[in-house]
XYZ file of C-alpha atoms in Angstrom:
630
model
C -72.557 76.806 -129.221
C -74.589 74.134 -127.063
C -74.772 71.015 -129.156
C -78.015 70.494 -128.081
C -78.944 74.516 -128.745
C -77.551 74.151 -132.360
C -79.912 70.788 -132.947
C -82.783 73.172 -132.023
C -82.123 75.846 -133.652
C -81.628 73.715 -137.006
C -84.531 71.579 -136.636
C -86.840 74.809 -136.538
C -85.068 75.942 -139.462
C -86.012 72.678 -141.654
C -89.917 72.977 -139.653
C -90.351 76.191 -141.447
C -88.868 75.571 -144.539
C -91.810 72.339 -144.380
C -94.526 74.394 -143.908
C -94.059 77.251 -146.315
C -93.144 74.191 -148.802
C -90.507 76.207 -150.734
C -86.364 76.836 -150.391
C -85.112 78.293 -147.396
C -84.686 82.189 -147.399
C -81.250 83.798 -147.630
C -80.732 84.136 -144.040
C -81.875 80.559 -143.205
C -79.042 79.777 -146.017
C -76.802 81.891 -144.041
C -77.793 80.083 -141.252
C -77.291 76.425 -142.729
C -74.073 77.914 -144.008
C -73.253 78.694 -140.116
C -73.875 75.077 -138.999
C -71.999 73.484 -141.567
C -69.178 75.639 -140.556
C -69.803 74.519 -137.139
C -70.043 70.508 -137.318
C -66.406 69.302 -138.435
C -64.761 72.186 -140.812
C -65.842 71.459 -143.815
C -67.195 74.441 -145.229
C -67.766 72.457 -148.493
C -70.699 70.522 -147.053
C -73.914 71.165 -146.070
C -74.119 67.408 -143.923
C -74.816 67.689 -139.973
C -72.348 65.137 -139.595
C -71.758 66.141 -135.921
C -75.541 64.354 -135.742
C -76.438 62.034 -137.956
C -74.558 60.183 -140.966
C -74.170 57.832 -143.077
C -72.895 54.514 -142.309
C -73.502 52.333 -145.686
C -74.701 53.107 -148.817
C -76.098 50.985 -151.217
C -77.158 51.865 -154.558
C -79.712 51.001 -156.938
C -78.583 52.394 -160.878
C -80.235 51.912 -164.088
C -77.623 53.119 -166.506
C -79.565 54.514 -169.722
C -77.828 55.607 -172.726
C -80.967 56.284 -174.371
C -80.978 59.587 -172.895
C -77.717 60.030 -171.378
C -79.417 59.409 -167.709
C -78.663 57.912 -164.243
C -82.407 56.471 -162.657
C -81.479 55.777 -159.005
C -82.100 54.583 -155.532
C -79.680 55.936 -152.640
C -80.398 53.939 -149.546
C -78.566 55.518 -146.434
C -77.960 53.587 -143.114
C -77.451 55.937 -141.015
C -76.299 56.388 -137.214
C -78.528 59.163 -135.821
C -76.082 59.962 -132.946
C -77.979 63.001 -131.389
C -81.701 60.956 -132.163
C -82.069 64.503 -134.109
C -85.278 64.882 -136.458
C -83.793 66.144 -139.617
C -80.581 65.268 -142.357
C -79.278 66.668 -144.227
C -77.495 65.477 -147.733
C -75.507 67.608 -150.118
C -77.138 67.673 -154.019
C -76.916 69.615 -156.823
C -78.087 69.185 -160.753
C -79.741 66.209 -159.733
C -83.998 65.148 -159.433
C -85.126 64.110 -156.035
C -88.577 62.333 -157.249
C -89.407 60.848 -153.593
C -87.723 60.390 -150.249
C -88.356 57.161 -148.058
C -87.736 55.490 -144.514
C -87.369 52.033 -143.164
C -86.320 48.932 -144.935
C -88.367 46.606 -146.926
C -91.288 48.634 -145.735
C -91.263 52.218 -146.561
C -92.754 54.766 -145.672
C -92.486 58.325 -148.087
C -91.377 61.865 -145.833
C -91.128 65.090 -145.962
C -88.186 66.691 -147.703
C -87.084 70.189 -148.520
C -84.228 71.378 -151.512
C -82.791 74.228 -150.051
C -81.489 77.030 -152.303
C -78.452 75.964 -154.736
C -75.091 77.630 -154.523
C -73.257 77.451 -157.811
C -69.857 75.654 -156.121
C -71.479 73.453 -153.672
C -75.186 73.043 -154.553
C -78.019 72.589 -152.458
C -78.833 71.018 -148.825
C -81.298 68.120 -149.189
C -83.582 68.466 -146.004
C -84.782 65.425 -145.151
C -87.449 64.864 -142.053
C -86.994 61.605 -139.736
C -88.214 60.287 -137.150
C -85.257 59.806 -134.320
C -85.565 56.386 -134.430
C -85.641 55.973 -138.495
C -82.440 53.642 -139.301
C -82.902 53.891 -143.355
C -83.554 56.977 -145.753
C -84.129 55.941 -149.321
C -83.570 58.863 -151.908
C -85.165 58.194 -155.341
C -83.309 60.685 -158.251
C -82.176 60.788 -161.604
C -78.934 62.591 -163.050
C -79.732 65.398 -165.551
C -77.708 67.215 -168.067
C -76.088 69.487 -165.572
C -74.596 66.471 -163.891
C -71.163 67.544 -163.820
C -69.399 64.105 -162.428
C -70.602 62.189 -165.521
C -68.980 62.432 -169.231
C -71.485 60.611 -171.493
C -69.156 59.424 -174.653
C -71.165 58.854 -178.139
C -68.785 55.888 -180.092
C -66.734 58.447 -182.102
C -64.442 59.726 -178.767
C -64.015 55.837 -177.870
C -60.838 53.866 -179.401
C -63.290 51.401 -181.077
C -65.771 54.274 -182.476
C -68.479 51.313 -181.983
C -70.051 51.791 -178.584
C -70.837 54.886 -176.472
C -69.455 55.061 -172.849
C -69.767 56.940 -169.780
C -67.532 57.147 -166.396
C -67.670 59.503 -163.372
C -65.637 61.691 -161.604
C -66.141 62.904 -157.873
C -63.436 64.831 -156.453
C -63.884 67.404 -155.045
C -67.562 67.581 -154.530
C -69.035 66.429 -157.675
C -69.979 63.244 -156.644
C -73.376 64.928 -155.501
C -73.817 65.285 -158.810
C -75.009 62.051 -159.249
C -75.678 60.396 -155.687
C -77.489 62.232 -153.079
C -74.645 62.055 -150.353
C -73.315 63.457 -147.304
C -70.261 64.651 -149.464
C -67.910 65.537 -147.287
C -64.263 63.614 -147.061
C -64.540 63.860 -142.967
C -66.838 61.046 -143.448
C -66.174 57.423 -144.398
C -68.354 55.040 -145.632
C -68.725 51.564 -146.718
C -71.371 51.177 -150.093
C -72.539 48.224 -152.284
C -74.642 49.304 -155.769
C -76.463 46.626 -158.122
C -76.288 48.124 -161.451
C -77.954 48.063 -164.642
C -76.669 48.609 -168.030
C -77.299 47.071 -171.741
C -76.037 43.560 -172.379
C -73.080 44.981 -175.058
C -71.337 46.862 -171.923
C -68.983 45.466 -169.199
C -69.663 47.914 -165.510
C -66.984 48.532 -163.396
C -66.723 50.723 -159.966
C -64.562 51.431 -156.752
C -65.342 48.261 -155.563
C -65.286 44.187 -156.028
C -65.598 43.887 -160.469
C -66.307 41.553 -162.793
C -63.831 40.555 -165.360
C -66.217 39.955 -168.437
C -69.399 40.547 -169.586
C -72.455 38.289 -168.124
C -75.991 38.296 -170.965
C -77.938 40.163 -168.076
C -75.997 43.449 -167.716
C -76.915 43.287 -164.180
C -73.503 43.562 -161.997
C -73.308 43.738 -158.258
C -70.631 45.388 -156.239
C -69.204 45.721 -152.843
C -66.852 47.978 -151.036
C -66.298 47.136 -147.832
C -63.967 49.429 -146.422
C -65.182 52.456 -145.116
C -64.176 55.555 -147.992
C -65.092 59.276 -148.483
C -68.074 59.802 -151.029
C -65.631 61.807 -153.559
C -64.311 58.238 -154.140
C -67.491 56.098 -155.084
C -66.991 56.058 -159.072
C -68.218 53.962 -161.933
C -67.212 53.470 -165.516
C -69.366 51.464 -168.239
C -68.411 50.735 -171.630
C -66.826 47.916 -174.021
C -64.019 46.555 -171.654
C -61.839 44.178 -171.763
C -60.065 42.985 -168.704
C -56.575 41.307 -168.462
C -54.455 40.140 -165.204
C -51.112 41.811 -164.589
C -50.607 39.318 -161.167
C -51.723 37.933 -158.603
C -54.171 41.074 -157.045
C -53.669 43.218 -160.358
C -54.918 43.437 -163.545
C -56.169 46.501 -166.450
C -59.724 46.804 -168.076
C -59.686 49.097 -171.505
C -61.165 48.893 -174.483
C -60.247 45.589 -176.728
C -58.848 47.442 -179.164
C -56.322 48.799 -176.187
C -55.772 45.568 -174.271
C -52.348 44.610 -175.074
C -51.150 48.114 -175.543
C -52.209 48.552 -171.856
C -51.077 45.002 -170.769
C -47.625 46.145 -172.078
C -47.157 49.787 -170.582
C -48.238 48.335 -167.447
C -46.547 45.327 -166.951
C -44.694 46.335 -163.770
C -47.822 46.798 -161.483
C -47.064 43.724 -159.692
C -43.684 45.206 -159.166
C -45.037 48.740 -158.210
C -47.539 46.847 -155.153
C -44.275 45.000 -153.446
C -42.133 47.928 -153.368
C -44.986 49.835 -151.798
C -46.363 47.121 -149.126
C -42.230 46.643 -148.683
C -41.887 50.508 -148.232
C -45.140 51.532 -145.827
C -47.069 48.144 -145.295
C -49.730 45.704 -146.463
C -51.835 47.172 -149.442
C -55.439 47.033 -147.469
C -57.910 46.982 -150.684
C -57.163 42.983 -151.657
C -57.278 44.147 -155.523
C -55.463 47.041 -156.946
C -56.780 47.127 -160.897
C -56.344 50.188 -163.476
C -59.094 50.996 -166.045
C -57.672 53.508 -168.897
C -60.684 55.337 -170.258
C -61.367 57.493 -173.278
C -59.072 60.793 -174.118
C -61.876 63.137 -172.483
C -60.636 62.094 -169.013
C -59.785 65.481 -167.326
C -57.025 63.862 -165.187
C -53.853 61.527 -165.671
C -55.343 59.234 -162.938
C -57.894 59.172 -160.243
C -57.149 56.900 -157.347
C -60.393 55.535 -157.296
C -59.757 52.118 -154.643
C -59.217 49.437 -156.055
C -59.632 50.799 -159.594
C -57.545 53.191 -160.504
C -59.475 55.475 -163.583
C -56.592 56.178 -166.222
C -55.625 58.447 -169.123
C -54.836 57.060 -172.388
C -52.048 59.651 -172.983
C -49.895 57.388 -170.176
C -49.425 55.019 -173.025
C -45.929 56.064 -174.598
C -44.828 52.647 -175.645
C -41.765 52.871 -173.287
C -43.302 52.745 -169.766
C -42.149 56.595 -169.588
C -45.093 57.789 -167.806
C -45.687 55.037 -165.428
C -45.001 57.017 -162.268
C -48.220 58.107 -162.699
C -49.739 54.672 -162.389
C -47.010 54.691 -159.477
C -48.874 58.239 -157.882
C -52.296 56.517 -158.021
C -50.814 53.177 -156.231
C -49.247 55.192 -153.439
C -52.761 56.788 -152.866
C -54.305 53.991 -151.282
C -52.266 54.772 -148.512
C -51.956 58.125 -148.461
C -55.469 59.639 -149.620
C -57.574 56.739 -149.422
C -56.304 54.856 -146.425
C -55.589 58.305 -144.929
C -57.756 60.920 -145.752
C -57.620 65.050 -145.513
C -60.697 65.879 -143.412
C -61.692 68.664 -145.560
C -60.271 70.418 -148.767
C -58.221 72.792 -147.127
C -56.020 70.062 -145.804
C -56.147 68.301 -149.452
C -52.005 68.834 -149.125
C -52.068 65.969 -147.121
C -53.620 63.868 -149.857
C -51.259 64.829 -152.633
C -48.107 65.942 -150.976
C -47.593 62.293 -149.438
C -48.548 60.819 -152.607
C -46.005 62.357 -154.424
C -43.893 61.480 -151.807
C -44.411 57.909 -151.778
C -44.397 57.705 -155.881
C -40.675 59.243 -156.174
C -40.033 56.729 -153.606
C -41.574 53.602 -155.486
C -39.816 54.968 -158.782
C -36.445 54.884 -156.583
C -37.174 50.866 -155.664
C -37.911 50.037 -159.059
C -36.130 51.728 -161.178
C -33.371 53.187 -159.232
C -32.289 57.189 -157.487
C -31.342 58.172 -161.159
C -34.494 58.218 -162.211
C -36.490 59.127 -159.184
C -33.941 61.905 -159.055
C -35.232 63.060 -162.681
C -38.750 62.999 -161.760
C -37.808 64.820 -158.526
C -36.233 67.861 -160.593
C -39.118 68.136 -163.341
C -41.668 68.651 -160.815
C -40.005 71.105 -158.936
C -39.294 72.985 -162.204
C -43.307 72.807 -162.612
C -43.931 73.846 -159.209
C -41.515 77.121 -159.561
C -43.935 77.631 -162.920
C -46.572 77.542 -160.149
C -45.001 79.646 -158.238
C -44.950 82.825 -160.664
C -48.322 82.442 -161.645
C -51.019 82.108 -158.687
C -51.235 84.511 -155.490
C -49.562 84.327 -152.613
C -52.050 83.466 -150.282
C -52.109 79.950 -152.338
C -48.309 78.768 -151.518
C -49.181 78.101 -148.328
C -50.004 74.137 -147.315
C -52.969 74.751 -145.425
C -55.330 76.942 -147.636
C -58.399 79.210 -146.752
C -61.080 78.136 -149.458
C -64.044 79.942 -147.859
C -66.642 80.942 -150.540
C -64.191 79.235 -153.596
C -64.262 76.435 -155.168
C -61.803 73.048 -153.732
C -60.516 72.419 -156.896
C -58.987 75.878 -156.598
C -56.468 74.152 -153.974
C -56.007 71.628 -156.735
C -52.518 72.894 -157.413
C -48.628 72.283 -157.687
C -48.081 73.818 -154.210
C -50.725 70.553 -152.853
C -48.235 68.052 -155.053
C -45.422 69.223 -154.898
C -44.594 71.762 -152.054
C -46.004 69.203 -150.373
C -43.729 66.132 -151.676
C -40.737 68.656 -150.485
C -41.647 69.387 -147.137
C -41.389 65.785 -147.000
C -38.298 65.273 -148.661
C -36.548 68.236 -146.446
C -38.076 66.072 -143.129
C -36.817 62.996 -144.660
C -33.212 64.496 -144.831
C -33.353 66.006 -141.402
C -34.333 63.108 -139.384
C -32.913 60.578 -141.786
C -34.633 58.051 -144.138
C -34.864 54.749 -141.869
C -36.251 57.136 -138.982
C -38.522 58.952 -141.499
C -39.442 55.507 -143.327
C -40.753 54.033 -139.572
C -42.321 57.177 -138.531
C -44.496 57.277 -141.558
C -45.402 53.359 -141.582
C -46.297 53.998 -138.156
C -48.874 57.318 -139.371
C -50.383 55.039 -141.947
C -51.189 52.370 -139.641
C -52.412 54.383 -136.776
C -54.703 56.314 -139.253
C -55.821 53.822 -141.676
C -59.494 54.375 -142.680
C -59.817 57.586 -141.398
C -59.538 60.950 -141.766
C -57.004 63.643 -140.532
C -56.807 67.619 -140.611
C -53.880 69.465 -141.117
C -53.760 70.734 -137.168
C -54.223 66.765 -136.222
C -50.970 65.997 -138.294
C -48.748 68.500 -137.037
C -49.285 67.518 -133.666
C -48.957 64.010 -134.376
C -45.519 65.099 -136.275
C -44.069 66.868 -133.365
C -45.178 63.782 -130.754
C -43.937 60.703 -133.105
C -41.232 62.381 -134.885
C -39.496 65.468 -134.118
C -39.473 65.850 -129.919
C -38.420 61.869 -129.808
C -35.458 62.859 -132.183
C -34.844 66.171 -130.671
C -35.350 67.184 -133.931
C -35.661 71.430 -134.358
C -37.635 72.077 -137.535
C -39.772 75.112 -138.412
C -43.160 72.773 -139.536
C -45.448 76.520 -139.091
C -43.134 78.312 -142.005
C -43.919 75.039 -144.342
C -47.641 74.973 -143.713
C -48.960 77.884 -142.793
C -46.232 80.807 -144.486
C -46.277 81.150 -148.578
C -43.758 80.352 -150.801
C -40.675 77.758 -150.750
C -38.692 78.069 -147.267
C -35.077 78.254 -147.106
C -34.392 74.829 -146.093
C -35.983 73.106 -148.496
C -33.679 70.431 -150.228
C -32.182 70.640 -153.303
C -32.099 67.527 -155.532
C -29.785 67.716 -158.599
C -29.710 65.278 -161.999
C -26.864 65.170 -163.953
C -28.375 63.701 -166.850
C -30.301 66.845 -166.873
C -27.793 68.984 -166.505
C -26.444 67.538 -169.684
C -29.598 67.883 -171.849
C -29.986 71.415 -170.366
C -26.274 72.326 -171.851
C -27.133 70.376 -174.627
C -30.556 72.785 -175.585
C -27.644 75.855 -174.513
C -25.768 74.633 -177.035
C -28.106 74.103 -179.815
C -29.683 77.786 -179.216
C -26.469 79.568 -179.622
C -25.662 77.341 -182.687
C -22.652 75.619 -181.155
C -22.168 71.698 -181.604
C -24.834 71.248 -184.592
C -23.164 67.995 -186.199
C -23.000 66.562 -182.646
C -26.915 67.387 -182.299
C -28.005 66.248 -185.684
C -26.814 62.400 -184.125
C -29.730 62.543 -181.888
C -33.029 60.650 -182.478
C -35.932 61.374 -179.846
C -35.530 57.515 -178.827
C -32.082 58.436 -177.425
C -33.501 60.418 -174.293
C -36.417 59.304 -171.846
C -39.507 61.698 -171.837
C -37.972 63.871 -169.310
C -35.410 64.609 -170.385
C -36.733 65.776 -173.424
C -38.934 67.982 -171.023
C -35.719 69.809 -170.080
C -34.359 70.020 -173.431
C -37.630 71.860 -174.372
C -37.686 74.324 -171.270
C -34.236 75.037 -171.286
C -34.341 76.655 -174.764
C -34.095 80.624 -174.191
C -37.309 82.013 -174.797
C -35.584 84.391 -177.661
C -35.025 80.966 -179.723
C -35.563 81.985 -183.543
C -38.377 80.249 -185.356
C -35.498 78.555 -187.840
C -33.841 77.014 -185.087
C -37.264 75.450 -184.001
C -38.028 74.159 -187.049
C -34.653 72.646 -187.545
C -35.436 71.090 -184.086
C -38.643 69.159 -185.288
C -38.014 68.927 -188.493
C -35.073 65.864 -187.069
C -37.094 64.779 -183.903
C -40.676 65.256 -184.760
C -41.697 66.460 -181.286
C -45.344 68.458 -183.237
C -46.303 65.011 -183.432
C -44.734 62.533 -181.531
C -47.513 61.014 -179.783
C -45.701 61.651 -176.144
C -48.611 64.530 -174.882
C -45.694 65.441 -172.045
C -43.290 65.854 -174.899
C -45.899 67.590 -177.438
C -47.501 69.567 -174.343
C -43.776 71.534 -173.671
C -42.921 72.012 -177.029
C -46.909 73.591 -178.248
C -45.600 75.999 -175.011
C -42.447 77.144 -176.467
C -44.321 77.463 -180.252
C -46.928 79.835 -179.003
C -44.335 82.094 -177.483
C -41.817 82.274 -180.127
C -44.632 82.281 -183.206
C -43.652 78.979 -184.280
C -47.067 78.631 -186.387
C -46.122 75.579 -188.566
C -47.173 73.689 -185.073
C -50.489 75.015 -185.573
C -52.487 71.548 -187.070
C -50.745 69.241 -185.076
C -51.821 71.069 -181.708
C -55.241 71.668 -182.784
C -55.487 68.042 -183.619
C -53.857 67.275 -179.993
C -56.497 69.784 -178.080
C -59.283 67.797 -180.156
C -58.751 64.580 -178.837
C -57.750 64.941 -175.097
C -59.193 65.975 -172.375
C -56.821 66.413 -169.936
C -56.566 69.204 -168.312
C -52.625 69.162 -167.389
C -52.265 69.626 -170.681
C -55.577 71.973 -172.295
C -55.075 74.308 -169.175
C -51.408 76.005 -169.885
C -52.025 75.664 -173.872
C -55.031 77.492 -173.838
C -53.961 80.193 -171.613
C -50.763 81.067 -173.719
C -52.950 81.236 -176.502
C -55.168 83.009 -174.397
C -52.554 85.497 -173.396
C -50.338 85.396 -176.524
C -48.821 88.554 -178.377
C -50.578 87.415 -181.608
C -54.224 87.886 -181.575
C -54.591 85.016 -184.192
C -53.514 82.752 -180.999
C -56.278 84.149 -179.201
C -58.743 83.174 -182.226
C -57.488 80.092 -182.580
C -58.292 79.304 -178.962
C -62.049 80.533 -179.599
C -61.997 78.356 -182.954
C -60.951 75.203 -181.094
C -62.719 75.134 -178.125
C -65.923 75.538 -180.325
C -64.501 72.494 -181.623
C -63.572 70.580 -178.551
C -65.727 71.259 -176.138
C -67.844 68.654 -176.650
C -65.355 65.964 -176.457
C -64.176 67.717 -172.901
C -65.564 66.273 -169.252
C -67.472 68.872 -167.718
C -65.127 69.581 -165.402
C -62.283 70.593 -168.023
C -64.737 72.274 -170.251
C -65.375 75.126 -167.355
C -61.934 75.208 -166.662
C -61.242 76.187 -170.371
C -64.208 78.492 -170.288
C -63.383 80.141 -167.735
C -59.571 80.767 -169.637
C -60.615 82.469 -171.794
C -63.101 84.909 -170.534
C -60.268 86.095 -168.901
């Protein structure tokens, strides 16, 4: 369609949605529904990007804890490309109170809400004139705001203050900013934020490292990012430097638990800028929030949003801090154009991680890591359709976070592996240094990678690989590489071993401290799933893995107690469920209980999600919800 045709067409659209002053009808919907489809390919946006967006943001906030409530001021710069008379912002669960133009001088327009789709929300109409440079968006969050978890003191580690964070990706971050929300588009944003005197601000952006009496903190991002990564987190923080451009904010009561777990991050930024080249975001910090956090990290730039259950005590679960790190090269230095290419987000990442484990710590380790995650993607495997093994999904009318899966992470992380071991690892290693520099700050479809693959890598090489069967076919292809441990092989024989009843004195020497985390993950899912309750007991009854305090540990072994009818386990994961939020860890608990033998699982599921699902982020509370309806 005529670019000019489809301006038309749209701009009529919005002109009768004005005048009958009320949402769009179905077929105009269907017809914003069309465009969208039209402008870049993200059909989980209803921005005309193709015409007019955003340039900077900057943000006014007034943080109230009063009544659990965002009051804000969006103020778009915007580059109206086509001099069009209408844009268009993605919102949903939010208030739009007024809509401006201009700077300094404003002037209130016209604006139309168009009608709200449960995934994606709403379009936010918005007339312009063609020349208008500025569009201020006055809003408040509401109770439906899914991005934001609003803590009262008793789910904080100091049970003294209240505290609240955010979480965009996918497309929640319209949730609480009025935003072009698609990750096609980059921006740069700076926010001046209010919040009581008692609480320390942070966000994706330049932070302060203490308190100030005002509770008035500015920020400033400066490199262009997608909206899903704008975040904020407010609370009673602490900060502490790790190194030179590194440092962690948590709770006081946390500090020097954090300080400890995380002492290599220093370490973790050379090996990167070593591996793929300078780290581009000047400060790389981590802030480790409450338990309700639905994720181990999010890679928010230059602040990396954390998980308490990362702290073991022995730096076990630091490639995760490692994952986050490598993002801000691949994710948020290159970005997927829309959610259907979120692969090349996560795959890379995952990639690069193993590979920063391997600098550090050595291919032993990495190798470990390697193996567990490819035993968690074959659990993947079994579980969702096929359609949803391929690289490159199809997410039209579902939700992104549906793509939010092993086969993104993993699959991913092997298809670069296998490469790797085709063309070699020094030819690999300059190929990608040579992707992240030519697309640093900007974003890249799945289509626009394989092309650049075949012209930078493969044809210079001579190199015959079958990219289609990885992307765009299901499942794991033939030629995938195969990465053995032999320190797992040993626990594996050793859980063998202790099932049939053989070698029980040579067992009983064991304490849990003898064997890292993951290899007490094998242990665990090497155990035949016909183990006898007796046996299990014994098990924890000498290492104590009901209540170790290791959630990776206690996550596999709640697994294996559902399935066999190992009750005695029963407190000790109820008390687990209760205090985190993460859903790596609520999502397969709940739905063996869900889909256990013994209906008392299935009750006790009911009983603690009653319990919990206040202390859960929105986003894993749905998730959970949706479990069990099932």
């Amino acid at each position: 369609m005529d670019t000019s045709v489809k301006s038309t067409l749209f701009t009529l659209l919005c002109f009768i949605a004005f005048l009958t002053s009320c949402s769009p009808s179905e077929k105009q919907e269907q017809n914003i529904a069309e465009k969208r489809r039209l402008n870049d390919g993200d059909i989980h946006s209803y921005a005309n990007l193709d015409e007019i967006h955003t340039k900077h943001l900057h943000l006014e906030l007034d943080v109230n804890f009063d009544n659990n409530t965002i009051y804000g001021v969006a103020r778009h710069q915007m580059v109206n490309e086509k001099g069009v008379d209408t844009a268009v912002f993605d919102v949903k669960n939010i208030v739009i109170q007024k809509v401006t133009t201009g700077q300094g001088k404003e002037k209130e327009t016209d604006y139309v809400i168009g009608q709200d789709d449960p995934i994606i929300g709403a379009p936010l109409m918005v007339a312009i004139d063609s020349t208008v440079e500025f569009i201020n968006i006055y809003y408040s969050t509401t109770d439906k705001t899914e991005a934001l978890d609003w803590l009262t003191p008793e789910l904080t580690e100091g049970k003294k203050y209240p505290f609240m964070y955010s979480q965009g990706q996918t497309v929640l971050t319209r949730t609480w900013i009025p935003i072009q929300d698609s990750p096609s588009n980059r921006i740069t944003y700076s926010a001046d934020v209010k919040v009581p005197k008692e609480f320390l601000a942070v966000m994706s952006a330049t932070n302060p490292t203490s308190k100030n009496e005002t509770g008035e903190y500015h920020f400033e991002m400066k490199q262009p990012i997608p909206a899903y990564l704008i975040a904020i987190a407010v609370g009673n923080l602490e900060y502490r430097s790790l190194g030179k451009n590194c440092g962690v904010y948590s709770e006081p009561e946390l500090i020097d638990t954090c300080a400890y777990e995380f002492a290599d991050l220093q370490k973790m930024i050379n090996a990167a800028e070593k591996l793929y080249g300078d780290y581009r975001w000047e400060q790389y910090d981590v802030v480790v929030l409450p338990y309700s956090f639905p994720f181990g990290g999010m890679e928010n730039p230059r602040l990396t949003f954390a998980n308490p259950t990362l702290i073991t005590g022995d730096r076990s679960l630091v490639s995760v801090i490692a994952h986050e790190l490598a993002h801000s090269w691949s994710g948020n230095l290159v970005t997927n154009a829309s959610w259907e290419d979120f692969w090349l987000n996560e795959g890379f990442t995952v990639y690069f991680e193993n590979r920063i484990m391997e600098e550090l710590y050595g291919k032993e380790v990495a190798d470990i890591l390697a193996v567990i995650e490819f035993q968690e993607l074959e659990r993947t495997l079994k579980k969702i359709d096929q359609q949803d093994t391929k690289l490159k999904l199809n997410l039209t009318d579902r939700s992104p976070d549906e793509g939010m899966t092993d086969i993104a992470y993993i699959k991913g992380a092997y298809f670069l592996r296998t490469l790797e071991q085709v063309a070699g690892r020094k030819k690999f290693d300059k190929f990608l240094k040579k992707y992240f520099s030519d697309h640093a700050f900007k974003t890249l479809s799945t289509e626009e990678f394989v092309t650049y693959l075949d012209h930078h890598l493969l044809q210079p090489n001579k190199i015959d690989f079958n990219t289609d069967e990885w992307i765009y076919e299901p499942g794991i292809p033939e030629n995938c590489i195969h990465i053995t441990s032999g320190r797992l092989e040993k626990v594996e024989k050793l859980a063998e071993d202790v099932a049939n009843g053989k070698n029980s004195s040579k067992f009983k020497k064991y304490k849990r401290d003898d064997l890292t985390t993951q290899e007490w993950m094998a242990f665990i899912r090497k155990l035949p799933a016909d183990i006898d309750v007796k046996t299990l007991k014994m098990i924890d009854d000498q290492l104590g893995f009901k209540n170790c305090g290791n959630s990776e540990i206690m996550c596999e072994w709640y697994l294996l107690a559902i399935e066999r009818g190992y009750t005695l386990v029963r407190p000790n994961m109820e008390k687990f469920l209760l205090k985190t939020g993460r859903l790596k860890y609520l999502e397969p608990i709940y739905e063996e209980l869900n889909n256990s033998r013994y209906q008392s699982d299935k009750e006790l599921a009911k009983k603690i999600i009653e319990k919990a699902k206040g202390n859960y982020h929105p986003i894993a509370r749905i998730s959970i919800e949706e479990i069990l309806k099932s």
